[in-house]
Amino acid sequence: MNPASMTRLLALCTLILLTACSKLDRKPFDSLTPEDFNSSDGSLQAATNGNYARIKTMALGWHRVMEFPGDNVSLSGTTTSHLFYLYNYQRIPNNSFTTSFWTNSYQIIVSCGKIIQSVQEGKSNEADQLLGENYFLRAYLHFTLVNVFGKPYSHGRDNLGVPIKLDGDPNNTPARAKVGEVYDAVLKDLDKAESLMNTFKSNIYASREAAWALKSRVYLYMEDNQKAIDYANKVINSGRFSLLPSAQLALYPTLKPETNKETVLAVKFIPDTDDPDNGINNIGSLYSTINGAGYGEMYASQSYLELVRQFPQDQRNKFIEPNYNTNSTKIWAMYVDNTYKWVMVTVQKVGNDYQNISTGALLEKQANISGGYDYFITVGAEKKKLIIEPEMNLRNGYPKFFITKCSRQEGKPQLWSPIVSRLAEMYLNRAEAYAKLGDVGKAVADVNLIRTRAGIPSYGLYDPVSLPSGKSALDIVLEERRLELAWEGFRKFDVYRNKKDMDRRYPGTHLSGNSPISYIKSTDPFIIELIPQSQILAQANLVQNP
Amino acid sequence: MNCYLKLKEIIGINLCSYAKLRHTLLIFLCIFYAGSMYAQNVILKGSVQNKNGEALSAATIRVKGTTVGTATSNEGKFTLSIPSSVKKPALVISMVNYETVEVSTEGQQDIEIVLQAAEKAMDEVVVTGYTNQKKENVTGSVGVVSSKQLVDVNTPNVGSLLQGKVAGVDVVTNSGRPGSSSSISIRGRSTINSTTAPLWVVDGTIMSSEPALNPADIESISVLKDASSAALYGSRAANGVIVVTTKMAKGTTDKRDFQVSGRTGITAYRMGNFRLMNSTQLYDYWKSFANQSAIPAYFNESLKQRNTDWVDIGSQNALSKDYNASYTGVSGKTRLFTSFNYRNEDGTVKGYEYNRLTGRINLDYKISDKITIKPKLAVAFTNTDDREHSIYDMFRDLPWDRPYDSSGKVVNARGNGVTWYGRDLNNYLYDLQWNYGKGQNLSLISNFDAQYDISSHFVFKSTNNITYLSGESMTYVDPRSLSGQADVGRISNTGSKATTRFTNQMLTYKTKFGDHLIDALVAYEYNDYKNTGYTATGKGIVPGVTVLNGVATPIATAGNITEYAFRSYLFNTSYSYSNRYTGQFSVRRDGSSRFAKQYGTFYSAGVAWNIHNENFFKVPSINYLRIRANYGGTGNTPSSFYGYYDLFSVSTQYNGSPSAFPTVLGTQDLSWEKTYSADAGVEIGLFNRLNITVDVYNRNTSDLIYSVALPAVSGYNNQLRNIGSVINRGIDASINCLIIRSEKVQWSIDVLFGRNRNHITELYQGKSQLNGNQIYKQGEDINTWYLPKWASVNPENGNPQWEVLNAANGSKTLTGTYSSATLQVAGTATPDFFGGLNTNLSFGGFSVKATSAFRQGSLVYHSDRETFDNDGAYPTYNNMVLRKGWSRWTPENRNATHPLAYYGGNNNSNKPSTRYLEDGSFYRIRNITVGYTLPSTLFHRWGLKGIGTYVSLDNLATFTKFSGLDPETISYPQPKRIIFGLSVDL
């Protein structure tokens, strides 16, 4: 090639390069702009799905802020995770779980608000249903927020609640409303949700029935007992739901939520996609290790164990799986000493008796109502009830009483679809409301219905005319709520809204360290979480909790 | 070295024409004579003079490759006896202040040698990216590192090699893992959210990230520090520009040089100042817990019998290897540089292996007198094998736990009946028996460049590059491992492909008439980037299956594409008058896909005055003295590619159905961060020995881009906004001193120094922004710590205390409740100053090179102490041994640094506070290399040109008060190395 033609070629190349690649605009591939999104088919459905999906994202925080301050859980070690401060009441303002719960909740609330603002009512049944679902989600999240960050409604309408955010305007940043105002807004949204929703798609989407179920709970928390009963009845009488039979109760968490007739609303997790890394970051992971999957660091509390073990037939025992040392043939009799530590005594079975291997003495026994025996040991002057189990595996000296109520959906170790409402709660809401209205008979009837379903034999049911001594109808209902709704995020609220105390004098690392908190009064300031510090800094009009 | 040869007339054969090509002004004389060989010693006489004909006394003369030598007399004469064994005798003549020359004496008996005064530093050509300028005409601040200066520590990472080499360039190594990168910041930090990394330019091509280059392929690196030098890179130059020029054969005479070298050595794990407790120490620590009753029943003295050293299990002395071969040749129309490098290094934490192959071909081919094509191809292929032991586990695991059972088998800590005291019931060695990860990266940097010398004034340069980066990794989880049990094993593959296209078409103009010198260029540039990534996971495998085809069930897939593009027009001109005054002006118009308003313009202007060239300036001891000043603008783009769009994320699902969620609140008017910087510098050379450069600067950055935290009630976490301004002011200085410069001994010292002060001048609505344990606050440094202030231990009860600040009156009280403590500004992570101290000593065939780096006054948050110095908060983790001067509270020792320990912790004493904020200052002896060049008489009969050997010590010592492993990397410490090397010139 001669230089002249080379020059021409170079010039040509240059020209091509100069004119090629003329556009500078680039758009993302895994996101859509509002124009692209709104013009696409099914955008309303997709946006509503997005809100459910976001609840999955925050499931860990959502579950933990409600459940860990209760008395059904016992943590077996200290941990760097901020779950520790939900559990031991040593609140920190930058808790990652309260922060995740707050921020995700409000983002969903705003997303709901945007949909509500942009979709006209009455265009189609389908659109109205979706609109109703968004009203429902917004109500549910405001309701949960106000209970976590604000004092119970029963402590006063005028306590500080949480911001009520109803629009999609990013520049409107409302301050904390009063607790009563938040409840009013919740009910208003639920009214709207109830009127718009017209189709029961399945129990993994909000429905009119789910709105009723939530209303029953809201009114119960407001102590508007008659309305709590009315809405519970609406759900019960809808005919859509039925309690699982006793024999299937233990399988509750393992069922695919849509196939579970008892669930009114659950947020669905699907296999594989929603339990990556063996579900290590799912709710059940902290409660159990199944096939190597799960941290398995938080166990059933000793006080819950004692309660549920009153009746060996009680199917709810099966949500607790003691982790045995299968290499050992030893039997342990376990009790809790005065410093709230587990003590294990190795025993052997001799007929109906157990013999303390080191002392040779037989354990004291006492016939119980179930036709078996309860066993005791006297330590010092105190007689201690024993839990008898084959030798268990320990973590930091804590026997591993794995909780499996949040695991094993569809056979996957740590897959579970957290439940928003289920039918058993409706009976128990009704029972509590009846008890408060003074209708002991109806209250006890509902409690007995739940107990019967749990598999407790008739001699374990309550008689409305002779309640156990020292116990009121409300006490019985609350105890049953504890038994039935354990690890579903109710216990903390049930205790404090009824102005009861939380007794956490049982083994667990909430008692370790300097100045542990073992007994909490409903008047203590720390029964509610601190507003996340990042929010206080970003939003000047937020006031921190004491 | 530049030289110009002039042949004595009597010989009259051709001069070394290659020397001419080197466009130098220097002259000296040498003699070639094609004579026959002599059987006996040759007596050679000669004289040495300068170009004015003045005799030079005390010049040293040595016969090359021997120890035979002499010096000139007062009359400049010498006599030498050259041994007959020397085949092609040559003399090396050297003298202070003159260029050393090498002269062939084959067949001669009388020789006259003219020495040229040493090259003036000012004649050096500096590569500044789009232009090459004589140092005398540069108006900006450019730090230059030659290949010799660059290579010291044994690392494949070029960025790491810059530590302590350029004034004002702060390099911090990120990790001691083989192959890891460094963070480089040039003249302070002028951004909050966007990248702080400088822009990398290799042979004229802008790179999307730090390129994978073989350090041995690099000819020089220029660091463009200020606006005048960097502004031509416009919207991406605010963090400075690192311009890399790779090697190329020089000259036009045919020649060839083949070099092979190898080095190998041992690397060793270092614990720095960090010490963990042994069994007895831990036992005693537990005994000191105030709440003995809370300790589990298993705690008893027999635990002292069990003393596992986990660090010993997880760390090792590892092997490091590096082999390099390069060929440089000129033949007719072709010039070639090609090289090949293989490198292999094992981590000092066991189980990690790093391998890298790099190859390069740089070719210049002259099609005609006017047209040269310059293709280049550089390939780097890296693969890693990762079965790395966990540093975290090495530290936290208790000495009371035994990883192996009596038969030597690895224990499953969660196994039935296994006693394991560590909290997490995790013997990390268990899964490590089977599980691993592998990664491989391929980097292809290909250039199709051409140059057309249109006329003596105009040159057209075309730079066209495609860079392809692919990364692939896989993880294998065995069904037998705990993490693989539930899924019956798992395989996951991840891959990414990034393609960068770059083209620059540039026309340059150069003219010189009389005393006037004009340079100009105009160019068009386009650059885009596309990254495609995917990941796929499947479960259910037979042990040993390593591909996704072997899985029973696919469980997860993900994939995404990201893109950006830039288009730019640039213009630069400089004018010099009489080598005394230089003025420079540049403008660049940049368009970027990351903004709604895509285009922005960046200017710079600079002047320089070479005082030493003025007629009035006659100070013989000052070789040169120049001052320069410039001002200009550069930019920085947001790290988010799509920050101005409102976006719905579609990457989630509900019940397997697609879903969308609003995740990004766009900012329509988002704009570049703009840095306007002024720089003034003085360069002075004294006594031909001392070169000093001092620069002062003021960099004013406005429109800082920050991901502003929004209240959650807005519906978003944050939004990118231009929120404020920051000023960086500083000084950087380099001093180069030739202390001894004789024929036998040369000794030089380099000192590089940088000091940068920084403060935020403006933030949107005056609002501070929190960033982890740091805060962005008006009036404060951009790296300011924001933590509760630790008020030491309450002498009364041994409990922790923090400060509470009463905002109303500024009074301070103490609290024992962590959540009541006030967050306060608590110093900065910005160093007071930093730099390097390097020295070179050579004598005879020996050379000693030492490089060291220092960084003073930076506060480092030692987060590991939250975990390992926790007063019992994590009792079932091992703990660090208290350092000298630290003590724990007891009733007898009330003024203690450490609170009374409790099983379960003492009132959140280990939560983030200034307690763990430490002085991260260090002085590190990076490298000492002792080399020896063998005399050529030993091996020249084999046809070898040279053999050199050396021993090199990396990270020999680090002087620091920091209580952790390494004040730079914080976690994985940089290893110590001893390396033996050999290089052969063929």
Short mmCIF file of C-alpha atoms in Angstrom, two decimals, chain A residues 118-273:
data_model
loop_
_atom_site.label_atom_id
_atom_site.label_comp_id
_atom_site.label_asym_id
_atom_site.label_seq_id
_atom_site.Cartn_x
_atom_site.Cartn_y
_atom_site.Cartn_z
CA SER A 118 -52.31 7.06 40.84
CA VAL A 119 -54.98 4.41 40.40
CA GLN A 120 -58.57 5.46 40.11
CA GLU A 121 -61.14 3.51 42.06
CA GLY A 122 -63.86 1.67 40.21
CA LYS A 123 -62.07 1.13 36.93
CA SER A 124 -62.18 -2.63 37.22
CA ASN A 125 -62.69 -5.24 39.88
CA GLU A 126 -59.15 -6.36 39.41
CA ALA A 127 -57.75 -2.88 39.93
CA ASP A 128 -59.96 -2.28 42.94
CA GLN A 129 -58.79 -5.51 44.51
CA LEU A 130 -55.16 -4.49 44.03
CA LEU A 131 -55.89 -1.02 45.35
CA GLY A 132 -57.51 -2.58 48.40
CA GLU A 133 -54.45 -4.75 48.97
CA ASN A 134 -52.30 -1.63 49.04
CA TYR A 135 -54.61 0.01 51.57
CA PHE A 136 -54.35 -3.14 53.64
CA LEU A 137 -50.55 -3.27 53.54
CA ARG A 138 -50.30 0.38 54.47
CA ALA A 139 -52.61 -0.19 57.42
CA TYR A 140 -50.77 -3.28 58.59
CA LEU A 141 -47.40 -1.57 58.52
CA HIS A 142 -48.56 1.59 60.28
CA PHE A 143 -50.14 -0.64 62.90
CA THR A 144 -47.01 -2.71 63.47
CA LEU A 145 -44.81 0.38 63.53
CA VAL A 146 -46.93 2.11 66.14
CA ASN A 147 -46.82 -0.95 68.36
CA VAL A 148 -43.05 -1.31 68.10
CA PHE A 149 -42.10 2.35 68.46
CA GLY A 150 -45.08 3.67 70.40
CA LYS A 151 -46.61 2.64 73.69
CA PRO A 152 -49.64 0.37 73.61
CA TYR A 153 -52.92 2.08 72.79
CA SER A 154 -54.23 0.98 76.17
CA HIS A 155 -51.59 3.17 77.84
CA GLY A 156 -53.15 6.26 76.30
CA ARG A 157 -54.14 7.63 72.91
CA ASP A 158 -51.95 10.65 73.34
CA ASN A 159 -48.57 8.98 73.63
CA LEU A 160 -46.21 9.53 70.73
CA GLY A 161 -46.82 7.12 67.91
CA VAL A 162 -45.21 7.09 64.49
CA PRO A 163 -45.51 9.33 61.42
CA ILE A 164 -48.63 8.75 59.35
CA LYS A 165 -47.56 8.82 55.72
CA LEU A 166 -50.39 8.68 53.23
CA ASP A 167 -49.04 10.33 50.09
CA GLY A 168 -46.22 9.55 47.69
CA ASP A 169 -44.54 12.93 47.98
CA PRO A 170 -40.89 12.46 48.95
CA ASN A 171 -40.73 15.97 50.35
CA ASN A 172 -43.58 15.52 52.79
CA THR A 173 -42.00 14.15 55.94
CA PRO A 174 -44.59 14.11 58.71
CA ALA A 175 -43.62 14.09 62.39
CA ARG A 176 -44.74 11.41 64.81
CA ALA A 177 -48.47 11.40 65.28
CA LYS A 178 -50.17 10.36 68.49
CA VAL A 179 -50.82 6.67 69.04
CA GLY A 180 -54.57 7.25 68.79
CA GLU A 181 -54.22 9.11 65.52
CA VAL A 182 -52.21 6.27 64.02
CA TYR A 183 -54.85 3.76 65.06
CA ASP A 184 -57.52 5.98 63.50
CA ALA A 185 -55.56 6.12 60.24
CA VAL A 186 -55.10 2.35 60.32
CA LEU A 187 -58.81 1.76 60.73
CA LYS A 188 -59.59 4.23 57.98
CA ASP A 189 -57.30 2.41 55.58
CA LEU A 190 -58.75 -0.93 56.63
CA ASP A 191 -62.27 0.36 55.96
CA LYS A 192 -61.18 1.34 52.51
CA ALA A 193 -59.37 -1.95 51.98
CA GLU A 194 -62.44 -3.88 53.09
CA SER A 195 -64.69 -2.01 50.70
CA LEU A 196 -62.39 -2.29 47.68
CA MET A 197 -61.25 -5.89 47.92
CA ASN A 198 -63.65 -8.18 46.18
CA THR A 199 -61.76 -11.34 45.32
CA PHE A 200 -60.11 -13.94 47.48
CA LYS A 201 -57.10 -14.81 45.36
CA SER A 202 -55.43 -16.93 47.99
CA ASN A 203 -54.15 -16.47 51.47
CA ILE A 204 -50.82 -15.13 50.29
CA TYR A 205 -52.47 -11.92 49.12
CA ALA A 206 -54.44 -9.47 51.22
CA SER A 207 -58.18 -10.02 51.14
CA ARG A 208 -61.32 -8.67 52.74
CA GLU A 209 -61.02 -11.51 55.25
CA ALA A 210 -57.46 -10.45 56.06
CA ALA A 211 -58.75 -6.92 56.63
CA TRP A 212 -61.36 -8.25 59.03
CA ALA A 213 -58.78 -10.32 60.84
CA LEU A 214 -56.52 -7.32 61.24
CA LYS A 215 -59.42 -5.17 62.36
CA SER A 216 -60.23 -7.74 65.03
CA ARG A 217 -56.67 -7.38 66.30
CA VAL A 218 -56.67 -3.57 66.07
CA TYR A 219 -59.91 -3.31 68.02
CA LEU A 220 -58.63 -5.81 70.56
CA TYR A 221 -55.52 -3.70 71.12
CA MET A 222 -57.82 -0.66 71.41
CA GLU A 223 -59.93 -2.60 73.89
CA ASP A 224 -62.98 -1.98 71.74
CA ASN A 225 -63.89 -5.52 72.64
CA GLN A 226 -67.25 -5.85 70.97
CA LYS A 227 -65.79 -4.84 67.62
CA ALA A 228 -62.90 -7.23 68.15
CA ILE A 229 -65.47 -9.99 68.59
CA ASP A 230 -67.51 -8.84 65.59
CA TYR A 231 -64.59 -8.88 63.20
CA ALA A 232 -63.25 -12.16 64.57
CA ASN A 233 -66.71 -13.59 63.93
CA LYS A 234 -66.69 -12.29 60.38
CA VAL A 235 -63.52 -14.22 59.67
CA ILE A 236 -64.65 -17.32 61.52
CA ASN A 237 -68.02 -17.27 59.79
CA SER A 238 -66.64 -16.53 56.35
CA GLY A 239 -66.31 -20.24 55.83
CA ARG A 240 -63.03 -19.84 54.03
CA PHE A 241 -60.86 -20.99 56.89
CA SER A 242 -60.72 -23.91 59.23
CA LEU A 243 -58.44 -24.92 62.04
CA LEU A 244 -55.99 -27.62 61.11
CA PRO A 245 -56.93 -30.90 62.80
CA SER A 246 -54.90 -31.78 65.88
CA ALA A 247 -53.00 -34.46 64.06
CA GLN A 248 -51.81 -31.96 61.48
CA LEU A 249 -51.05 -29.07 63.78
CA ALA A 250 -47.40 -30.03 64.11
CA LEU A 251 -47.10 -29.83 60.33
CA TYR A 252 -48.33 -26.23 60.24
CA PRO A 253 -45.05 -24.57 59.21
CA THR A 254 -44.21 -27.29 56.71
CA LEU A 255 -47.25 -26.70 54.51
CA LYS A 256 -47.19 -24.54 51.45
CA PRO A 257 -49.18 -21.54 52.74
CA GLU A 258 -51.87 -21.67 50.05
CA THR A 259 -52.72 -25.23 51.00
CA ASN A 260 -53.12 -24.33 54.66
CA LYS A 261 -56.78 -23.70 55.43
CA GLU A 262 -56.03 -22.05 58.74
CA THR A 263 -53.87 -19.24 57.43
CA VAL A 264 -55.74 -16.04 56.66
CA LEU A 265 -52.70 -14.21 55.35
CA ALA A 266 -49.05 -15.16 55.08
CA VAL A 267 -46.18 -13.51 53.24
CA LYS A 268 -45.01 -16.26 50.99
CA PHE A 269 -41.44 -17.41 50.67
CA ILE A 270 -40.79 -19.79 47.79
CA PRO A 271 -38.23 -22.60 47.78
CA ASP A 272 -34.67 -21.90 46.58
CA THR A 273 -35.18 -18.31 45.50
#
